[in-house]
PDB file of C-alpha atoms and ligand atoms in Angstrom:
ATOM      1  CA  MET A   1     127.145-110.680 -95.462  1.00  0.00           C
ATOM      2  CA  ASN A   2     127.099-107.552 -97.580  1.00  0.00           C
ATOM      3  CA  THR A   3     125.137-108.110-100.802  1.00  0.00           C
ATOM      4  CA  HIS A   4     124.815-104.542-102.038  1.00  0.00           C
ATOM      5  CA  LYS A   5     126.990-102.493-104.267  1.00  0.00           C
ATOM      6  CA  VAL A   6     127.675 -99.226-102.461  1.00  0.00           C
ATOM      7  CA  ALA A   7     127.488 -95.650-103.751  1.00  0.00           C
ATOM      8  CA  VAL A   8     128.710 -92.507-101.994  1.00  0.00           C
ATOM      9  CA  ILE A   9     126.699 -89.450-103.078  1.00  0.00           C
ATOM     10  CA  THR A  10     127.586 -85.904-102.016  1.00  0.00           C
ATOM     11  CA  GLY A  11     125.176 -82.975-101.993  1.00  0.00           C
ATOM     12  CA  ALA A  12     122.371 -85.452-101.407  1.00  0.00           C
ATOM     13  CA  SER A  13     119.862 -83.443 -99.345  1.00  0.00           C
ATOM     14  CA  GLN A  14     117.959 -81.969-102.299  1.00  0.00           C
ATOM     15  CA  GLY A  15     117.912 -81.472-106.063  1.00  0.00           C
ATOM     16  CA  ILE A  16     120.004 -83.773-108.240  1.00  0.00           C
ATOM     17  CA  GLY A  17     121.772 -85.481-105.315  1.00  0.00           C
ATOM     18  CA  ALA A  18     118.519 -86.450-103.558  1.00  0.00           C
ATOM     19  CA  ALA A  19     117.163 -87.930-106.805  1.00  0.00           C
ATOM     20  CA  LEU A  20     120.403 -89.848-107.380  1.00  0.00           C
ATOM     21  CA  THR A  21     120.197 -91.245-103.848  1.00  0.00           C
ATOM     22  CA  ALA A  22     116.726 -92.642-104.562  1.00  0.00           C
ATOM     23  CA  ALA A  23     117.714 -93.889-108.036  1.00  0.00           C
ATOM     24  CA  TYR A  24     120.780 -95.781-106.790  1.00  0.00           C
ATOM     25  CA  GLN A  25     118.729 -97.443-104.056  1.00  0.00           C
ATOM     26  CA  ASP A  26     116.203 -98.444-106.747  1.00  0.00           C
ATOM     27  CA  LEU A  27     119.107 -99.989-108.664  1.00  0.00           C
ATOM     28  CA  GLY A  28     119.897-102.133-105.628  1.00  0.00           C
ATOM     29  CA  TYR A  29     122.768-100.112-104.208  1.00  0.00           C
ATOM     30  CA  ALA A  30     123.280 -99.117-100.617  1.00  0.00           C
ATOM     31  CA  VAL A  31     123.982 -95.378-100.448  1.00  0.00           C
ATOM     32  CA  VAL A  32     126.048 -93.242 -98.107  1.00  0.00           C
ATOM     33  CA  ALA A  33     124.566 -89.781 -98.607  1.00  0.00           C
ATOM     34  CA  ASN A  34     126.250 -86.547 -97.524  1.00  0.00           C
ATOM     35  CA  SER A  35     125.438 -82.867 -97.281  1.00  0.00           C
ATOM     36  CA  ARG A  36     125.928 -80.281 -94.567  1.00  0.00           C
ATOM     37  CA  SER A  37     122.294 -80.354 -93.413  1.00  0.00           C
ATOM     38  CA  ILE A  38     121.227 -83.876 -94.372  1.00  0.00           C
ATOM     39  CA  PRO A  39     119.040 -85.405 -91.634  1.00  0.00           C
ATOM     40  CA  ASP A  40     120.232 -88.508 -89.789  1.00  0.00           C
ATOM     41  CA  ALA A  41     119.058 -91.692 -91.468  1.00  0.00           C
ATOM     42  CA  SER A  42     120.159 -95.273 -91.078  1.00  0.00           C
ATOM     43  CA  THR A  43     118.301 -98.015 -92.954  1.00  0.00           C
ATOM     44  CA  ASP A  44     119.254-101.253 -94.711  1.00  0.00           C
ATOM     45  CA  THR A  45     120.216 -99.274 -97.817  1.00  0.00           C
ATOM     46  CA  LEU A  46     120.952 -95.761 -96.590  1.00  0.00           C
ATOM     47  CA  GLU A  47     123.327 -94.103 -94.170  1.00  0.00           C
ATOM     48  CA  THR A  48     123.748 -90.354 -93.987  1.00  0.00           C
ATOM     49  CA  VAL A  49     126.865 -88.433 -92.991  1.00  0.00           C
ATOM     50  CA  ALA A  50     126.315 -84.729 -92.342  1.00  0.00           C
ATOM     51  CA  GLY A  51     129.222 -82.365 -92.885  1.00  0.00           C
ATOM     52  CA  ASP A  52     131.038 -80.000 -95.185  1.00  0.00           C
ATOM     53  CA  ILE A  53     132.498 -82.050 -98.029  1.00  0.00           C
ATOM     54  CA  GLY A  54     135.373 -79.557 -98.301  1.00  0.00           C
ATOM     55  CA  ASP A  55     136.662 -80.850 -94.942  1.00  0.00           C
ATOM     56  CA  PRO A  56     139.058 -83.796 -95.364  1.00  0.00           C
ATOM     57  CA  ALA A  57     137.867 -85.285 -92.046  1.00  0.00           C
ATOM     58  CA  VAL A  58     134.294 -85.435 -93.389  1.00  0.00           C
ATOM     59  CA  ALA A  59     135.503 -87.145 -96.562  1.00  0.00           C
ATOM     60  CA  ARG A  60     137.363 -89.732 -94.479  1.00  0.00           C
ATOM     61  CA  ARG A  61     134.330 -90.289 -92.237  1.00  0.00           C
ATOM     62  CA  ILE A  62     132.098 -90.935 -95.257  1.00  0.00           C
ATOM     63  CA  VAL A  63     134.387 -93.700 -96.514  1.00  0.00           C
ATOM     64  CA  ASP A  64     134.786 -95.153 -93.013  1.00  0.00           C
ATOM     65  CA  VAL A  65     130.989 -95.260 -92.613  1.00  0.00           C
ATOM     66  CA  ALA A  66     130.564 -96.899 -96.034  1.00  0.00           C
ATOM     67  CA  VAL A  67     133.058 -99.612 -95.140  1.00  0.00           C
ATOM     68  CA  GLU A  68     131.792-100.141 -91.564  1.00  0.00           C
ATOM     69  CA  ARG A  69     128.092-100.193 -92.511  1.00  0.00           C
ATOM     70  CA  PHE A  70     128.105-101.731 -95.991  1.00  0.00           C
ATOM     71  CA  GLY A  71     131.553-103.306 -96.327  1.00  0.00           C
ATOM     72  CA  ARG A  72     132.837-101.505 -99.405  1.00  0.00           C
ATOM     73  CA  VAL A  73     132.531 -98.654-101.911  1.00  0.00           C
ATOM     74  CA  ASP A  74     131.813 -99.113-105.628  1.00  0.00           C
ATOM     75  CA  THR A  75     130.763 -95.699-106.884  1.00  0.00           C
ATOM     76  CA  LEU A  76     131.344 -92.083-105.900  1.00  0.00           C
ATOM     77  CA  ILE A  77     129.143 -89.309-107.224  1.00  0.00           C
ATOM     78  CA  ASN A  78     130.712 -85.887-106.739  1.00  0.00           C
ATOM     79  CA  ASN A  79     127.506 -83.885-106.863  1.00  0.00           C
ATOM     80  CA  ALA A  80     127.846 -81.296-104.059  1.00  0.00           C
ATOM     81  CA  GLY A  81     128.322 -77.902-105.606  1.00  0.00           C
ATOM     82  CA  ILE A  82     127.466 -74.244-105.258  1.00  0.00           C
ATOM     83  CA  PHE A  83     126.932 -71.719-108.046  1.00  0.00           C
ATOM     84  CA  VAL A  84     127.767 -68.039-107.621  1.00  0.00           C
ATOM     85  CA  ALA A  85     127.078 -66.061-110.800  1.00  0.00           C
ATOM     86  CA  LYS A  86     128.483 -62.514-110.854  1.00  0.00           C
ATOM     87  CA  PRO A  87     130.514 -60.239-113.088  1.00  0.00           C
ATOM     88  CA  PHE A  88     134.144 -61.291-112.506  1.00  0.00           C
ATOM     89  CA  THR A  89     135.281 -58.117-110.744  1.00  0.00           C
ATOM     90  CA  GLU A  90     132.393 -58.331-108.252  1.00  0.00           C
ATOM     91  CA  TYR A  91     133.440 -61.686-106.796  1.00  0.00           C
ATOM     92  CA  THR A  92     134.571 -61.257-103.188  1.00  0.00           C
ATOM     93  CA  PRO A  93     137.299 -63.255-101.449  1.00  0.00           C
ATOM     94  CA  GLU A  94     134.453 -64.952 -99.511  1.00  0.00           C
ATOM     95  CA  ASP A  95     132.777 -66.015-102.786  1.00  0.00           C
ATOM     96  CA  TYR A  96     136.084 -67.425-103.993  1.00  0.00           C
ATOM     97  CA  ASP A  97     136.715 -69.323-100.744  1.00  0.00           C
ATOM     98  CA  ALA A  98     133.183 -70.753-100.639  1.00  0.00           C
ATOM     99  CA  VAL A  99     133.241 -71.973-104.250  1.00  0.00           C
ATOM    100  CA  LYS A 100     136.738 -73.377-103.899  1.00  0.00           C
ATOM    101  CA  ARG A 101     135.875 -75.168-100.667  1.00  0.00           C
ATOM    102  CA  THR A 102     132.734 -76.933-101.885  1.00  0.00           C
ATOM    103  CA  ASN A 103     133.505 -77.448-105.561  1.00  0.00           C
ATOM    104  CA  VAL A 104     137.267 -78.069-105.551  1.00  0.00           C
ATOM    105  CA  ASP A 105     138.196 -79.237-102.021  1.00  0.00           C
ATOM    106  CA  GLY A 106     134.874 -81.134-102.003  1.00  0.00           C
ATOM    107  CA  PHE A 107     135.970 -83.032-105.103  1.00  0.00           C
ATOM    108  CA  PHE A 108     139.584 -83.605-104.089  1.00  0.00           C
ATOM    109  CA  HIS A 109     139.358 -85.088-100.591  1.00  0.00           C
ATOM    110  CA  ILE A 110     136.467 -87.503-101.146  1.00  0.00           C
ATOM    111  CA  SER A 111     137.769 -88.623-104.559  1.00  0.00           C
ATOM    112  CA  GLN A 112     141.139 -89.373-103.016  1.00  0.00           C
ATOM    113  CA  ALA A 113     139.628 -91.272-100.074  1.00  0.00           C
ATOM    114  CA  VAL A 114     137.280 -93.290-102.308  1.00  0.00           C
ATOM    115  CA  ILE A 115     139.922 -94.129-104.926  1.00  0.00           C
ATOM    116  CA  GLU A 116     142.234 -95.290-102.135  1.00  0.00           C
ATOM    117  CA  GLN A 117     139.464 -97.642-100.976  1.00  0.00           C
ATOM    118  CA  LEU A 118     138.751 -98.831-104.550  1.00  0.00           C
ATOM    119  CA  LEU A 119     142.430 -99.661-105.016  1.00  0.00           C
ATOM    120  CA  LYS A 120     142.425-101.604-101.747  1.00  0.00           C
ATOM    121  CA  GLN A 121     139.365-103.607-102.857  1.00  0.00           C
ATOM    122  CA  ASP A 122     140.969-104.156-106.305  1.00  0.00           C
ATOM    123  CA  GLN A 123     137.637-104.754-108.066  1.00  0.00           C
ATOM    124  CA  GLY A 124     137.389-101.555-110.091  1.00  0.00           C
ATOM    125  CA  GLY A 125     134.858 -98.836-109.412  1.00  0.00           C
ATOM    126  CA  HIS A 126     133.348 -95.659-110.784  1.00  0.00           C
ATOM    127  CA  VAL A 127     133.663 -91.942-110.041  1.00  0.00           C
ATOM    128  CA  VAL A 128     131.157 -89.560-111.643  1.00  0.00           C
ATOM    129  CA  SER A 129     131.304 -85.803-111.149  1.00  0.00           C
ATOM    130  CA  VAL A 130     128.682 -83.219-111.975  1.00  0.00           C
ATOM    131  CA  THR A 131     130.201 -80.324-113.929  1.00  0.00           C
ATOM    132  CA  THR A 132     128.409 -77.696-116.071  1.00  0.00           C
ATOM    133  CA  THR A 133     128.248 -76.904-119.770  1.00  0.00           C
ATOM    134  CA  LEU A 134     128.950 -73.232-118.889  1.00  0.00           C
ATOM    135  CA  LEU A 135     132.636 -74.122-118.646  1.00  0.00           C
ATOM    136  CA  GLU A 136     132.723 -74.947-122.373  1.00  0.00           C
ATOM    137  CA  ASN A 137     130.016 -72.566-123.575  1.00  0.00           C
ATOM    138  CA  ALA A 138     130.151 -69.392-121.515  1.00  0.00           C
ATOM    139  CA  SER A 139     127.105 -67.121-121.661  1.00  0.00           C
ATOM    140  CA  SER A 140     127.239 -63.326-121.486  1.00  0.00           C
ATOM    141  CA  SER A 141     123.829 -63.503-119.775  1.00  0.00           C
ATOM    142  CA  VAL A 142     125.186 -65.579-116.866  1.00  0.00           C
ATOM    143  CA  PRO A 143     128.730 -64.450-116.044  1.00  0.00           C
ATOM    144  CA  SER A 144     130.105 -67.128-113.723  1.00  0.00           C
ATOM    145  CA  ALA A 145     133.882 -67.455-114.031  1.00  0.00           C
ATOM    146  CA  LEU A 146     134.129 -69.122-110.610  1.00  0.00           C
ATOM    147  CA  ALA A 147     131.879 -71.950-111.832  1.00  0.00           C
ATOM    148  CA  SER A 148     134.177 -72.400-114.826  1.00  0.00           C
ATOM    149  CA  LEU A 149     137.321 -72.199-112.705  1.00  0.00           C
ATOM    150  CA  SER A 150     136.127 -74.827-110.240  1.00  0.00           C
ATOM    151  CA  LYS A 151     134.148 -77.182-112.494  1.00  0.00           C
ATOM    152  CA  GLY A 152     136.734 -76.809-115.264  1.00  0.00           C
ATOM    153  CA  GLY A 153     139.322 -78.182-112.866  1.00  0.00           C
ATOM    154  CA  ILE A 154     137.069 -81.148-112.116  1.00  0.00           C
ATOM    155  CA  ALA A 155     136.555 -81.766-115.837  1.00  0.00           C
ATOM    156  CA  ALA A 156     140.303 -81.777-116.475  1.00  0.00           C
ATOM    157  CA  ALA A 157     140.928 -84.023-113.471  1.00  0.00           C
ATOM    158  CA  THR A 158     138.222 -86.404-114.728  1.00  0.00           C
ATOM    159  CA  LYS A 159     140.249 -87.145-117.848  1.00  0.00           C
ATOM    160  CA  SER A 160     143.493 -87.284-115.884  1.00  0.00           C
ATOM    161  CA  LEU A 161     142.126 -89.776-113.328  1.00  0.00           C
ATOM    162  CA  ALA A 162     140.357 -91.819-116.036  1.00  0.00           C
ATOM    163  CA  ILE A 163     143.735 -92.456-117.641  1.00  0.00           C
ATOM    164  CA  GLU A 164     145.667 -92.865-114.399  1.00  0.00           C
ATOM    165  CA  TYR A 165     143.312 -95.622-113.200  1.00  0.00           C
ATOM    166  CA  ALA A 166     142.083 -97.184-116.471  1.00  0.00           C
ATOM    167  CA  GLY A 167     144.409-100.126-115.925  1.00  0.00           C
ATOM    168  CA  ARG A 168     142.911-100.747-112.469  1.00  0.00           C
ATOM    169  CA  GLY A 169     139.313-100.932-113.726  1.00  0.00           C
ATOM    170  CA  ILE A 170     138.321 -97.633-112.114  1.00  0.00           C
ATOM    171  CA  ARG A 171     136.262 -95.519-114.521  1.00  0.00           C
ATOM    172  CA  VAL A 172     136.054 -91.740-114.094  1.00  0.00           C
ATOM    173  CA  ASN A 173     133.352 -89.763-115.902  1.00  0.00           C
ATOM    174  CA  ALA A 174     131.392 -86.535-115.697  1.00  0.00           C
ATOM    175  CA  VAL A 175     127.878 -85.408-116.459  1.00  0.00           C
ATOM    176  CA  SER A 176     127.660 -81.876-117.802  1.00  0.00           C
ATOM    177  CA  PRO A 177     124.211 -80.419-117.174  1.00  0.00           C
ATOM    178  CA  GLY A 178     122.634 -77.387-118.746  1.00  0.00           C
ATOM    179  CA  ILE A 179     120.209 -75.502-116.539  1.00  0.00           C
ATOM    180  CA  ILE A 180     118.201 -77.928-114.442  1.00  0.00           C
ATOM    181  CA  ARG A 181     115.065 -77.221-112.411  1.00  0.00           C
ATOM    182  CA  THR A 182     116.311 -77.641-108.812  1.00  0.00           C
ATOM    183  CA  PRO A 183     116.224 -75.501-105.645  1.00  0.00           C
ATOM    184  CA  MET A 184     119.493 -73.956-106.926  1.00  0.00           C
ATOM    185  CA  HIS A 185     117.415 -71.652-109.147  1.00  0.00           C
ATOM    186  CA  ALA A 186     114.632 -69.494-107.673  1.00  0.00           C
ATOM    187  CA  PRO A 187     111.314 -70.066-109.479  1.00  0.00           C
ATOM    188  CA  GLU A 188     111.184 -66.418-110.619  1.00  0.00           C
ATOM    189  CA  THR A 189     114.361 -67.005-112.691  1.00  0.00           C
ATOM    190  CA  HIS A 190     113.058 -70.106-114.518  1.00  0.00           C
ATOM    191  CA  GLU A 191     111.548 -68.319-117.522  1.00  0.00           C
ATOM    192  CA  PHE A 192     114.722 -66.288-118.113  1.00  0.00           C
ATOM    193  CA  LEU A 193     116.932 -69.360-117.712  1.00  0.00           C
ATOM    194  CA  ALA A 194     114.771 -71.570-119.950  1.00  0.00           C
ATOM    195  CA  ALA A 195     115.090 -69.027-122.765  1.00  0.00           C
ATOM    196  CA  LEU A 196     118.899 -69.367-122.605  1.00  0.00           C
ATOM    197  CA  GLN A 197     118.771 -73.042-123.578  1.00  0.00           C
ATOM    198  CA  PRO A 198     118.571 -74.029-127.265  1.00  0.00           C
ATOM    199  CA  VAL A 199     115.556 -76.260-126.562  1.00  0.00           C
ATOM    200  CA  GLY A 200     113.810 -73.381-124.749  1.00  0.00           C
ATOM    201  CA  SER A 201     113.086 -75.255-121.536  1.00  0.00           C
ATOM    202  CA  LEU A 202     114.827 -76.237-118.326  1.00  0.00           C
ATOM    203  CA  GLY A 203     116.151 -79.738-117.846  1.00  0.00           C
ATOM    204  CA  GLU A 204     114.668 -81.889-115.109  1.00  0.00           C
ATOM    205  CA  VAL A 205     116.495 -83.729-112.335  1.00  0.00           C
ATOM    206  CA  ALA A 206     115.410 -87.018-113.960  1.00  0.00           C
ATOM    207  CA  ASP A 207     117.358 -86.073-117.112  1.00  0.00           C
ATOM    208  CA  VAL A 208     120.599 -85.828-115.125  1.00  0.00           C
ATOM    209  CA  VAL A 209     119.840 -89.043-113.222  1.00  0.00           C
ATOM    210  CA  ARG A 210     119.391 -90.906-116.544  1.00  0.00           C
ATOM    211  CA  GLY A 211     122.800 -89.590-117.648  1.00  0.00           C
ATOM    212  CA  VAL A 212     124.537 -90.789-114.488  1.00  0.00           C
ATOM    213  CA  ILE A 213     122.868 -94.207-114.692  1.00  0.00           C
ATOM    214  CA  TYR A 214     123.944 -94.534-118.337  1.00  0.00           C
ATOM    215  CA  LEU A 215     127.551 -93.928-117.265  1.00  0.00           C
ATOM    216  CA  GLU A 216     127.151 -96.327-114.332  1.00  0.00           C
ATOM    217  CA  GLN A 217     125.992 -99.115-116.623  1.00  0.00           C
ATOM    218  CA  SER A 218     128.525 -98.575-119.424  1.00  0.00           C
ATOM    219  CA  PRO A 219     131.729-100.474-118.615  1.00  0.00           C
ATOM    220  CA  PHE A 220     133.496 -99.322-121.815  1.00  0.00           C
ATOM    221  CA  VAL A 221     132.950 -95.609-121.082  1.00  0.00           C
ATOM    222  CA  THR A 222     135.589 -93.667-119.164  1.00  0.00           C
ATOM    223  CA  GLY A 223     137.014 -90.146-119.373  1.00  0.00           C
ATOM    224  CA  GLU A 224     133.667 -89.033-120.842  1.00  0.00           C
ATOM    225  CA  PHE A 225     131.741 -85.761-120.347  1.00  0.00           C
ATOM    226  CA  LEU A 226     128.127 -86.648-121.011  1.00  0.00           C
ATOM    227  CA  HIS A 227     126.184 -83.491-121.873  1.00  0.00           C
ATOM    228  CA  VAL A 228     122.650 -83.331-120.533  1.00  0.00           C
ATOM    229  CA  ASP A 229     122.129 -79.742-121.548  1.00  0.00           C
ATOM    230  CA  GLY A 230     119.342 -79.196-124.061  1.00  0.00           C
ATOM    231  CA  GLY A 231     121.852 -78.597-126.844  1.00  0.00           C
ATOM    232  CA  GLN A 232     123.868 -75.923-125.025  1.00  0.00           C
ATOM    233  CA  SER A 233     127.218 -77.563-125.791  1.00  0.00           C
ATOM    234  CA  ALA A 234     126.412 -77.595-129.511  1.00  0.00           C
ATOM    235  CA  GLY A 235     125.923 -73.830-129.686  1.00  0.00           C
ATOM    236  CA  HIS A 236     123.314 -71.077-129.645  1.00  0.00           C
TER     237      HIS A 236
HETATM  238  N1  LIG B   1     120.778 -77.004-111.269  1.00  0.00           N
HETATM  239  C1  LIG B   1     121.517 -76.666-112.316  1.00  0.00           C
HETATM  240  O1  LIG B   1     121.072 -75.911-113.204  1.00  0.00           O
HETATM  241  C2  LIG B   1     122.919 -77.177-112.460  1.00  0.00           C
HETATM  242  C3  LIG B   1     123.582 -76.957-113.661  1.00  0.00           C
HETATM  243  C4  LIG B   1     124.879 -77.417-113.821  1.00  0.00           C
HETATM  244  C5  LIG B   1     125.503 -78.090-112.791  1.00  0.00           C
HETATM  245  N2  LIG B   1     124.832 -78.283-111.630  1.00  0.00           N
HETATM  246  C6  LIG B   1     125.554 -78.983-110.570  1.00  0.00           C
HETATM  247  O2  LIG B   1     124.792 -80.063-110.093  1.00  0.00           O
HETATM  248  C7  LIG B   1     125.111 -80.308-108.721  1.00  0.00           C
HETATM  249  C8  LIG B   1     123.825 -80.397-107.916  1.00  0.00           C
HETATM  250  O3  LIG B   1     123.132 -79.177-108.097  1.00  0.00           O
HETATM  251  P1  LIG B   1     121.604 -78.943-107.682  1.00  0.00           P
HETATM  252  O4  LIG B   1     121.030 -78.085-108.737  1.00  0.00           O
HETATM  253  O5  LIG B   1     120.952 -80.217-107.287  1.00  0.00           O
HETATM  254  O6  LIG B   1     121.885 -77.992-106.422  1.00  0.00           O
HETATM  255  P2  LIG B   1     121.105 -77.718-105.075  1.00  0.00           P
HETATM  256  O7  LIG B   1     119.651 -78.037-105.230  1.00  0.00           O
HETATM  257  O8  LIG B   1     121.526 -76.358-104.661  1.00  0.00           O
HETATM  258  O9  LIG B   1     121.768 -78.819-104.111  1.00  0.00           O
HETATM  259  C9  LIG B   1     123.119 -78.725-103.755  1.00  0.00           C
HETATM  260  C10 LIG B   1     123.409 -79.810-102.748  1.00  0.00           C
HETATM  261  O10 LIG B   1     124.784 -79.695-102.357  1.00  0.00           O
HETATM  262  C11 LIG B   1     124.843 -79.659-100.931  1.00  0.00           C
HETATM  263  N3  LIG B   1     126.033 -78.897-100.549  1.00  0.00           N
HETATM  264  C12 LIG B   1     126.332 -77.609-100.822  1.00  0.00           C
HETATM  265  N4  LIG B   1     127.517 -77.268-100.270  1.00  0.00           N
HETATM  266  C13 LIG B   1     127.973 -78.389 -99.637  1.00  0.00           C
HETATM  267  C14 LIG B   1     129.135 -78.686 -98.884  1.00  0.00           C
HETATM  268  N5  LIG B   1     130.089 -77.760 -98.640  1.00  0.00           N
HETATM  269  N6  LIG B   1     129.273 -79.938 -98.368  1.00  0.00           N
HETATM  270  C15 LIG B   1     128.334 -80.887 -98.595  1.00  0.00           C
HETATM  271  N7  LIG B   1     127.215 -80.657 -99.307  1.00  0.00           N
HETATM  272  C16 LIG B   1     127.042 -79.426 -99.822  1.00  0.00           C
HETATM  273  C17 LIG B   1     123.512 -79.053-100.496  1.00  0.00           C
HETATM  274  O11 LIG B   1     123.092 -79.440 -99.213  1.00  0.00           O
HETATM  275  P3  LIG B   1     123.466 -78.680 -97.839  1.00  0.00           P
HETATM  276  O12 LIG B   1     123.049 -77.258 -98.003  1.00  0.00           O
HETATM  277  O13 LIG B   1     122.732 -79.461 -96.819  1.00  0.00           O
HETATM  278  O14 LIG B   1     124.958 -78.831 -97.693  1.00  0.00           O
HETATM  279  C18 LIG B   1     122.579 -79.711-101.508  1.00  0.00           C
HETATM  280  O15 LIG B   1     122.239 -81.014-101.083  1.00  0.00           O
HETATM  281  C19 LIG B   1     126.033 -79.168-108.291  1.00  0.00           C
HETATM  282  O16 LIG B   1     127.375 -79.596-108.338  1.00  0.00           O
HETATM  283  C20 LIG B   1     125.799 -78.109-109.347  1.00  0.00           C
HETATM  284  O17 LIG B   1     126.909 -77.266-109.538  1.00  0.00           O
HETATM  285  C21 LIG B   1     123.554 -77.858-111.433  1.00  0.00           C
END
């Protein structure tokens, strides 16, 4: 008999997603972890599904694996994301396609497949997406309109889905990080990036994990953007 709650976590091979995968297992969840290059793993509390989250067939496979292996889905964490920072006119069609595929398609297909499953189970559930404070507080030092375009869509959809499914017990939230020390940022950029944050330092992966766990454990919170951003959303 299945005794675990089950979380699906995308972008789980490194950085924030890898830490969330460990944290949810520590909380007693079984996790289905996805990224393109994630190594095969199959334990009592972990199953990996490698593939591009922008592909609807991968999204479907993740939910099928969760149900076959662990019997259900309770939480989805939309964490997979890429960041391409450039002056707007220098973005190429390839940049646009890549950001759209991972950040937007990668949100849409898996959210739809998981919410379908949550509705079938009829016991509520939780969707958390990782956005960025840059979409509310743009910085002239880090031009990144494609991040705002893609993550801004996720932020808007978070509120929309929170309201659409509030009556079915499905909560939909987002965590909005500032600049976090992960493999996304080359070490030589850390000093420059830390100086951009009001607190003068980078956030750590553990800061974002605490934010997600707070949302997970807060049944009265939905449609929320929780800022974990060293004060960036408050101003400069
Ligand atoms: N670090 C920051 O400063 C920061 C700030 C704001 C928001 N965020 C957001 O936080 C999330 C995690 O970022 P991070 O810093 O942990 O990034 P990261 O270290 O670059 O990790 C990104 C993860 O996403 C996976 N991924 C990328 N494209 C994918 C795709 N098409 N399909 C499936 N998986 C894919 C990568 O694995 P594979 O290469 O194996 O696919 C990797 O596991 C992202 O959404 C990012 O936008 C980060």
